[in-house]
Coordinates of C-alpha atoms and ligand atoms in Angstrom, one line a residue:
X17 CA 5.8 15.7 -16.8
X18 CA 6.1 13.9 -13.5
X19 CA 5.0 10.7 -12.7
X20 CA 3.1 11.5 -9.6
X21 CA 2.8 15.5 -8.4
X22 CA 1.8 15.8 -4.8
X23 CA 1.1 19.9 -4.0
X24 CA 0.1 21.1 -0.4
X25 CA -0.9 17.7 1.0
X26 CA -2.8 17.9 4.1
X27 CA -4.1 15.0 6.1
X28 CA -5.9 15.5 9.6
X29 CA -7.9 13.6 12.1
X30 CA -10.9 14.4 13.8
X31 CA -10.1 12.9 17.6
X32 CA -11.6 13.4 20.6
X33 CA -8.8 15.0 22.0
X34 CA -8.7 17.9 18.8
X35 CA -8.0 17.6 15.2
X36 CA -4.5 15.5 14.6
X37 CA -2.5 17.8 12.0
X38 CA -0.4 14.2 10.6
X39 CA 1.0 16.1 7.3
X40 CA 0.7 19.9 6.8
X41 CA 1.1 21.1 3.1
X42 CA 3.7 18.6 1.7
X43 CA 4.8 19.0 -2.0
X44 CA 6.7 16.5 -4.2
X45 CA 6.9 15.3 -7.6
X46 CA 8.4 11.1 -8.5
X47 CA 9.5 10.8 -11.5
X48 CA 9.4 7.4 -13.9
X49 CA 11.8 5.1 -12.7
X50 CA 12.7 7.0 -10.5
X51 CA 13.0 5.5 -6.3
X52 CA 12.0 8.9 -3.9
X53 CA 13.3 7.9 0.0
X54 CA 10.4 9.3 2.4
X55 CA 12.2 9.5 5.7
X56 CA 11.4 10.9 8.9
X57 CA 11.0 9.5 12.7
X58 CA 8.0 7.6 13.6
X59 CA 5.0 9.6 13.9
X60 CA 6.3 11.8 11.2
X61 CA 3.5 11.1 8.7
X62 CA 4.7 9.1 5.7
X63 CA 1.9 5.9 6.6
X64 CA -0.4 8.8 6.4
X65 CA 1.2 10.4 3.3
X66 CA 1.1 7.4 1.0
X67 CA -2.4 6.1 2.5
X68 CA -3.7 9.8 1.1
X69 CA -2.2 9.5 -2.1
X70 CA -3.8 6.0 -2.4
X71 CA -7.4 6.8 -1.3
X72 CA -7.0 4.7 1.8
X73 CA -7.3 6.9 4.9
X74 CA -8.9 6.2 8.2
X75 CA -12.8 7.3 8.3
X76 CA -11.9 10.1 10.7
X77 CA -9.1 11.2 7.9
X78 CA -9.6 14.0 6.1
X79 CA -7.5 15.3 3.1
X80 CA -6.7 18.4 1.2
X81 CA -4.3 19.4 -1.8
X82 CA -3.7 18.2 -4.3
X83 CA -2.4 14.6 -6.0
X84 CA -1.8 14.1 -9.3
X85 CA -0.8 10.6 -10.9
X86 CA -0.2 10.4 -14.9
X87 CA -2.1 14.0 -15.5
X88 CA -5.2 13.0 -13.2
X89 CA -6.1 14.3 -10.0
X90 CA -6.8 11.0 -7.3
X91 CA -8.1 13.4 -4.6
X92 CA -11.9 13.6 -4.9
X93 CA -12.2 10.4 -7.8
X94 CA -15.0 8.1 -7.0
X95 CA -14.1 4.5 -5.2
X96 CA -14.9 2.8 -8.4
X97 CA -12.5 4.9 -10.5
X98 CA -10.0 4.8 -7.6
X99 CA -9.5 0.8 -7.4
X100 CA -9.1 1.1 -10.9
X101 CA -6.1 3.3 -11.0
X102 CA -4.5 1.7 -8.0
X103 CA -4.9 -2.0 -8.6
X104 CA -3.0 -1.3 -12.3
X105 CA -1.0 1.5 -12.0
X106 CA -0.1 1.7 -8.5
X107 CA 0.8 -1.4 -6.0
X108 CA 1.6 -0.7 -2.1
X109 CA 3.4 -3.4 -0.2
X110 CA 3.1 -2.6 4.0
X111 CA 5.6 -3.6 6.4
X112 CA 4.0 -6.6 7.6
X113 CA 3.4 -8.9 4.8
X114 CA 0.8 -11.7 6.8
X115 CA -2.0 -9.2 7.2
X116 CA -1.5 -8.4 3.8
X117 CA -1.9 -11.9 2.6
X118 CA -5.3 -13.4 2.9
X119 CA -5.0 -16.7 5.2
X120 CA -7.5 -18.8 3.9
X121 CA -6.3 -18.4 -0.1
X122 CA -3.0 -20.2 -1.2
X123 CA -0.2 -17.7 -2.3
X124 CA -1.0 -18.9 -6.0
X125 CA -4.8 -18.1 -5.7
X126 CA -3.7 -14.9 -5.0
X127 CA -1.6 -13.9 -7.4
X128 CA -4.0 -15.7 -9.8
X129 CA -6.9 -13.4 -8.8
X130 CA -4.7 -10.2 -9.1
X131 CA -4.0 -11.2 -12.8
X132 CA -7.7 -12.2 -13.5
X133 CA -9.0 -9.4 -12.0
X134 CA -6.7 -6.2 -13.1
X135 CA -5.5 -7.6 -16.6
X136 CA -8.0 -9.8 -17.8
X137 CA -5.7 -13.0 -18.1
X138 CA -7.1 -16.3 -18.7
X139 CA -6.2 -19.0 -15.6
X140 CA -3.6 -20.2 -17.2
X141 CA -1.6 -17.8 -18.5
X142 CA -1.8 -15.7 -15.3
X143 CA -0.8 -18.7 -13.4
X144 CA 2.3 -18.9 -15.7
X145 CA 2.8 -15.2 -14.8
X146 CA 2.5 -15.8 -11.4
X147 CA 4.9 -18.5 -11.6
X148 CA 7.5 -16.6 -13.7
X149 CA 7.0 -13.8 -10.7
X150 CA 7.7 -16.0 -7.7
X151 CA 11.3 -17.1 -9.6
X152 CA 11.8 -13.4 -10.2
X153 CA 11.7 -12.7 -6.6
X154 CA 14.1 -15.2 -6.2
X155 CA 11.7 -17.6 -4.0
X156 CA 12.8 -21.2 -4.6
X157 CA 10.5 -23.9 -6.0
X158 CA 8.0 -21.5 -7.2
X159 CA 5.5 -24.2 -8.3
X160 CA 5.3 -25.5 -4.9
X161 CA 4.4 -22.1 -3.4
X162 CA 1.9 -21.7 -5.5
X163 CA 0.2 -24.3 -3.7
X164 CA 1.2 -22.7 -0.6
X165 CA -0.2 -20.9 2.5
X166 CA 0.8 -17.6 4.0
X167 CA 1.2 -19.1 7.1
X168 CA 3.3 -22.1 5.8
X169 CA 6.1 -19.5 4.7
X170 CA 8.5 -17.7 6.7
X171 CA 7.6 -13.6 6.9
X172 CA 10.9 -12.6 4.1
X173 CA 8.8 -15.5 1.8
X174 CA 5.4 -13.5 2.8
X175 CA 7.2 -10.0 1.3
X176 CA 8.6 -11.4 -1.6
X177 CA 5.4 -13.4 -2.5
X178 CA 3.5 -9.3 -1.7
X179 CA 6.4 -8.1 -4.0
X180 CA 5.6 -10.2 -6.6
X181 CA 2.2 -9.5 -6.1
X182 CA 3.0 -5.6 -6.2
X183 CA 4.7 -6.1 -9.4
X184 CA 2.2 -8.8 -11.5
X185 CA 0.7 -5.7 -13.1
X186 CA 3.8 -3.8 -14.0
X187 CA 2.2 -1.0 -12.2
X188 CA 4.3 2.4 -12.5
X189 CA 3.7 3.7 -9.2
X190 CA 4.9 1.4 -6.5
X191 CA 4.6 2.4 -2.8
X192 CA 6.7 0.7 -0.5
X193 CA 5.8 1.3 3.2
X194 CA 8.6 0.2 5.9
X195 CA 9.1 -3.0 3.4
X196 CA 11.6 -4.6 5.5
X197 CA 11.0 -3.5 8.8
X198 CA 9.5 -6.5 10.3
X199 CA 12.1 -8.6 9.1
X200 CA 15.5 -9.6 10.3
X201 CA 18.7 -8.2 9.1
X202 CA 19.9 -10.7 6.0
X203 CA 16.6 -10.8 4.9
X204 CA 16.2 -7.2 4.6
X205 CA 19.4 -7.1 3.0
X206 CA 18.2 -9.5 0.0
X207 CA 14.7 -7.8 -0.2
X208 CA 16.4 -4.2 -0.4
X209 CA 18.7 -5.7 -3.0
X210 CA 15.9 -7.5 -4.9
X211 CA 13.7 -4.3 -4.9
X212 CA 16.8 -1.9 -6.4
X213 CA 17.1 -4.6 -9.0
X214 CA 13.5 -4.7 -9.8
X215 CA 13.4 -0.8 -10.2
X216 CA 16.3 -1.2 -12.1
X217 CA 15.2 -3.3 -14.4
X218 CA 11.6 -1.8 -14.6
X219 CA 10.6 1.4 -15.0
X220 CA 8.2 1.3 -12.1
X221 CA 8.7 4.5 -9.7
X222 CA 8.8 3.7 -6.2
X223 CA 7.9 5.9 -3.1
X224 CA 10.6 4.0 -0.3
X225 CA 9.1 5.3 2.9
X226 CA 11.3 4.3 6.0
X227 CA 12.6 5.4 9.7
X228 CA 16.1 3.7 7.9
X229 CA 18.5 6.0 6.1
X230 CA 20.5 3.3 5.5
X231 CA 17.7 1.9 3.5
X232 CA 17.6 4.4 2.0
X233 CA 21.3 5.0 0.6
X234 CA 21.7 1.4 -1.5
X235 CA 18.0 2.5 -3.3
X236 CA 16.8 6.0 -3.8
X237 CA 17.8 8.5 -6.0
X238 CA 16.7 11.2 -4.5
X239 CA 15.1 11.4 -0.5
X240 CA 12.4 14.1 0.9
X241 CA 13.2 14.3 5.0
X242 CA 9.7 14.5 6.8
X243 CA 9.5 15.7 10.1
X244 CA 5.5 16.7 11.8
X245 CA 4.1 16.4 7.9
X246 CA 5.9 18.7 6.6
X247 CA 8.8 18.3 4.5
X248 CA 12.5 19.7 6.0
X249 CA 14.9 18.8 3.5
X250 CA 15.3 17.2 -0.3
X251 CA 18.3 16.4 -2.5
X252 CA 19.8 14.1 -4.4
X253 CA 21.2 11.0 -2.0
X254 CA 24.5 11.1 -2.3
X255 CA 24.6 15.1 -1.4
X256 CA 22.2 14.7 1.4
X257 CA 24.4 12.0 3.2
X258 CA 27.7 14.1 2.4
X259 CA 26.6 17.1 3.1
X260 CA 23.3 17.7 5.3
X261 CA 22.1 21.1 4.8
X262 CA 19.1 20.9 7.8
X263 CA 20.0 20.3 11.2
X264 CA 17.4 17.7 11.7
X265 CA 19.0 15.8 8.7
X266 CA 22.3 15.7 10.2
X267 CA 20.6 14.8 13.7
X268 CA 19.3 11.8 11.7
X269 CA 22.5 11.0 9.8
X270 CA 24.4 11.2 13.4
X271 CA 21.6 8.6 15.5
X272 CA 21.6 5.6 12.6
X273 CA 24.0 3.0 12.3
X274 CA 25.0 2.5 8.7
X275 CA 26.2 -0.2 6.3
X276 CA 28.4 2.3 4.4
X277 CA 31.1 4.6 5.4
X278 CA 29.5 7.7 4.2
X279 CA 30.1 9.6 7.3
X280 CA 31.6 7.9 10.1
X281 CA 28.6 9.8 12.9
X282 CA 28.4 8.5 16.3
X283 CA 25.2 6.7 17.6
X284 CA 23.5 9.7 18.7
X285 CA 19.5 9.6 19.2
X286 CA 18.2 13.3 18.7
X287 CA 17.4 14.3 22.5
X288 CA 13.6 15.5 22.9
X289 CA 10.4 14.6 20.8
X290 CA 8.5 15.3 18.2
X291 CA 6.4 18.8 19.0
X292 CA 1.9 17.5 19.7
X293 CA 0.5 16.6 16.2
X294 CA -2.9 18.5 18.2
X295 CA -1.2 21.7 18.7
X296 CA 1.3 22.6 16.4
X297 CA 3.5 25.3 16.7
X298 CA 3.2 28.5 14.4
X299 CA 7.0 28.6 13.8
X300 CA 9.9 25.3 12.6
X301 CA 8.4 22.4 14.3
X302 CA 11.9 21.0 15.1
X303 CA 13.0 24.0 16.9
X304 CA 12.8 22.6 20.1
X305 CA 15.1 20.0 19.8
X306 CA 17.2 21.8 17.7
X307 CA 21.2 22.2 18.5
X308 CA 20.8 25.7 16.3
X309 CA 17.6 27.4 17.4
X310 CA 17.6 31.5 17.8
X311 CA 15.0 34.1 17.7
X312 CA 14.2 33.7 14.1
X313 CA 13.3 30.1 13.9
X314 CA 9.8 31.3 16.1
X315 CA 9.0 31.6 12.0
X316 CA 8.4 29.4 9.7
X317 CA 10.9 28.5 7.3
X318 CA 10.1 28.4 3.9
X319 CA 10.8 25.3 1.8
X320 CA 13.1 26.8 -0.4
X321 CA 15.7 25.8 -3.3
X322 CA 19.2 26.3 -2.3
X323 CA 20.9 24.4 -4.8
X324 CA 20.6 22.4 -7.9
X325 CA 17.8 20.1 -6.8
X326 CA 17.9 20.7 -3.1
X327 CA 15.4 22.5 -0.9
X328 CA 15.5 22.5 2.5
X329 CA 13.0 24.2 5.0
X330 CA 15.4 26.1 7.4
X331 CA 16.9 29.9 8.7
X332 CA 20.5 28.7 8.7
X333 CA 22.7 29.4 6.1
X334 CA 24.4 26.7 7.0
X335 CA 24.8 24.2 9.5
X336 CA 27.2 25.6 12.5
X337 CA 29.4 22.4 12.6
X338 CA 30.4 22.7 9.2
X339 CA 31.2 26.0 9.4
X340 CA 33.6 25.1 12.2
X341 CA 35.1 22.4 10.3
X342 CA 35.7 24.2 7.3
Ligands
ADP17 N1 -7.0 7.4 12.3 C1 -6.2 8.2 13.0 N2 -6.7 9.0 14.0 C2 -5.9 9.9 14.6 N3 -4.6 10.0 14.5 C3 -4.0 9.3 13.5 C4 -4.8 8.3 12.8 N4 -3.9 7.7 11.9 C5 -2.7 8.2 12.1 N5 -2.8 9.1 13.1 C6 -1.6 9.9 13.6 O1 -1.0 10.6 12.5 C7 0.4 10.8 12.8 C8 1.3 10.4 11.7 O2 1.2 9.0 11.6 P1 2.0 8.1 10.5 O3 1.8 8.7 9.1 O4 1.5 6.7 10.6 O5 3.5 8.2 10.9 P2 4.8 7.5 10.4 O6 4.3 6.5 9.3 O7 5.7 8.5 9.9 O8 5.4 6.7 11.5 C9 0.7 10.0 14.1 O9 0.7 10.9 15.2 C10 -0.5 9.1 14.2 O10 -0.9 8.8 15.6
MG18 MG1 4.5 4.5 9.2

């Protein structure tokens, strides 16, 4: 059995200006161990995604489908039961790490109270935990931080201290939201680095949401490719960065500049925008800005298999500039 099972996932806003249709029927199952890659531009939905899965959304939110973590359904549980699950068996670190950090408590105080308050732990032996933590995620003088506050640490401190935080209670679930975003390039390099090791070593699962493929290629297994809430393409990384099967895939692969030399695509933005969130349209939601787009595509695709673990949402048999070049 899966880990987590996410089925038809719908999140939408009540607005002013009309309902806001943020993710429309998106399916997916983690596995153990296993890191999933949530990609997609900005706007797509994944903040939205993983806040529904966690019970967090925005009062004007509202959620249907269905999410299933460890053989219970989250959707519909009571607050109480809710805080339960998710301060044990599921940890979320955002992209910026000082609002996530309380000001006023020292980094130790905080990692103390985590321990205290999910696992029971005596003072002393969680702050021995917490300590052992800090050295894990390789921050130096760990004693000292303890004493420490937020704002007396640089921001790639502040995510490693909400990393070790995330981790304290070996949760199994961990949802990592744009977790190196805010910070500069060699630090996300050591975070990224320090998080594959951690799932390596653990078997905590992680949901990797980013705008960043590249991110996305040194740590997940598998990635899901999000684009208006709904889910366009899934497959193992390595296939999906050799061989895009969706147009809107291979738009991404050709717009971000990557570390490694898995295609050599030129920096490319896909031309257009995303289609109104209020107003959806009835067929593929990437049809207008798409290179391939005929008659057909005024239809929905289905999300359907196509190969050994890969699903994509599409008409196409294949992608035209493959075709070419084969
Ligand atoms: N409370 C809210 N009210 C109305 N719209 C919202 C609210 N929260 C998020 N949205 C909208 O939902 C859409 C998806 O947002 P989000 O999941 O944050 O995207 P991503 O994380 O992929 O960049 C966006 O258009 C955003 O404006
Ligand atoms: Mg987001």
């Amino acid at each position: 059995m899966a880990l987590l099972e996410v089925r038809n996932l719908t999140v939408s806003f009540d607005t002013p200006d009309g309902t806001v249709h943020a993710v429309n029927g998106l399916s997916f199952d983690l596995d153990p161990g296993e890191t999933l890659g949530l990609v997609g531009e900005s706007g797509s939905g994944k903040t939205q995604t993983a806040l529904a899965i966690m019970g967090l959304l925005a009062q004007n939110g509202r959620v249907s489908g269905s999410v299933v973590f460890r053989g219970q359904e989250l959707l519909g549980m009571s607050p109480g039961e809710l805080s339960r699950v998710r301060g044990s068996k599921i940890s979320m670190i955002f992209q910026d790490p000082d609002s996530s950090l309380n000001p006023y408590l020292s980094i130790g105080d905080q990692l103390i109270e985590v321990l205290t308050h999910h696992r029971a732990l005596r003072r002393r032996e969680a702050r021995a935990r917490a300590i052992e933590m800090l050295g894990r995620v390789r921050l130096s003088d760990p004693e000292q931080r303890m004493r420490q506050y937020p704002h007396e640490l640089s921001g790639g401190m502040c995510q490693r201290v909400m990393i070790a935080m995330a981790l304290l209670c070996q949760p199994d679930l961990l949802i990592a939201d744009e977790p190196t975003t805010a910070l500069d390039v060699t630090v996300q390099s050591q975070i990224n680095s320090l998080m594959g090791e951690l799932s390596e070593k653990s078997s905590t699962a992680i949901l990797l949401i980013t705008h960043d493929l590249g991110v996305v290629a040194g740590l997940a297994h598998r990635v899901l490719v999000m684009y208006a809430g709904q889910e366009m393409e899934m497959a193992p990384v390595d296939d999906l960065f050799a061989d895009p099967r969706h147009p809107y895939t291979e738009g991404l692969l050709n717009s971000v500049p990557r570390l490694d030399q898995v295609r050599s695509g030129i920096l490319n933005a896909i031309p257009g925008n995303p289609p109104s969130l209020l107003e959806l349209p009835t067929g593929c939601p990437f049809a207008g800005r798409c290179l391939y787009a005929w008659e057909q595509c005024r239809q929905l695709p289905e999300f359907e298999k196509i190969d050994e673990d890969r699903f994509k949402r599409c008409h196409l048999d294949a992608l035209p500039t493959k075709r070419e070049s084969a």
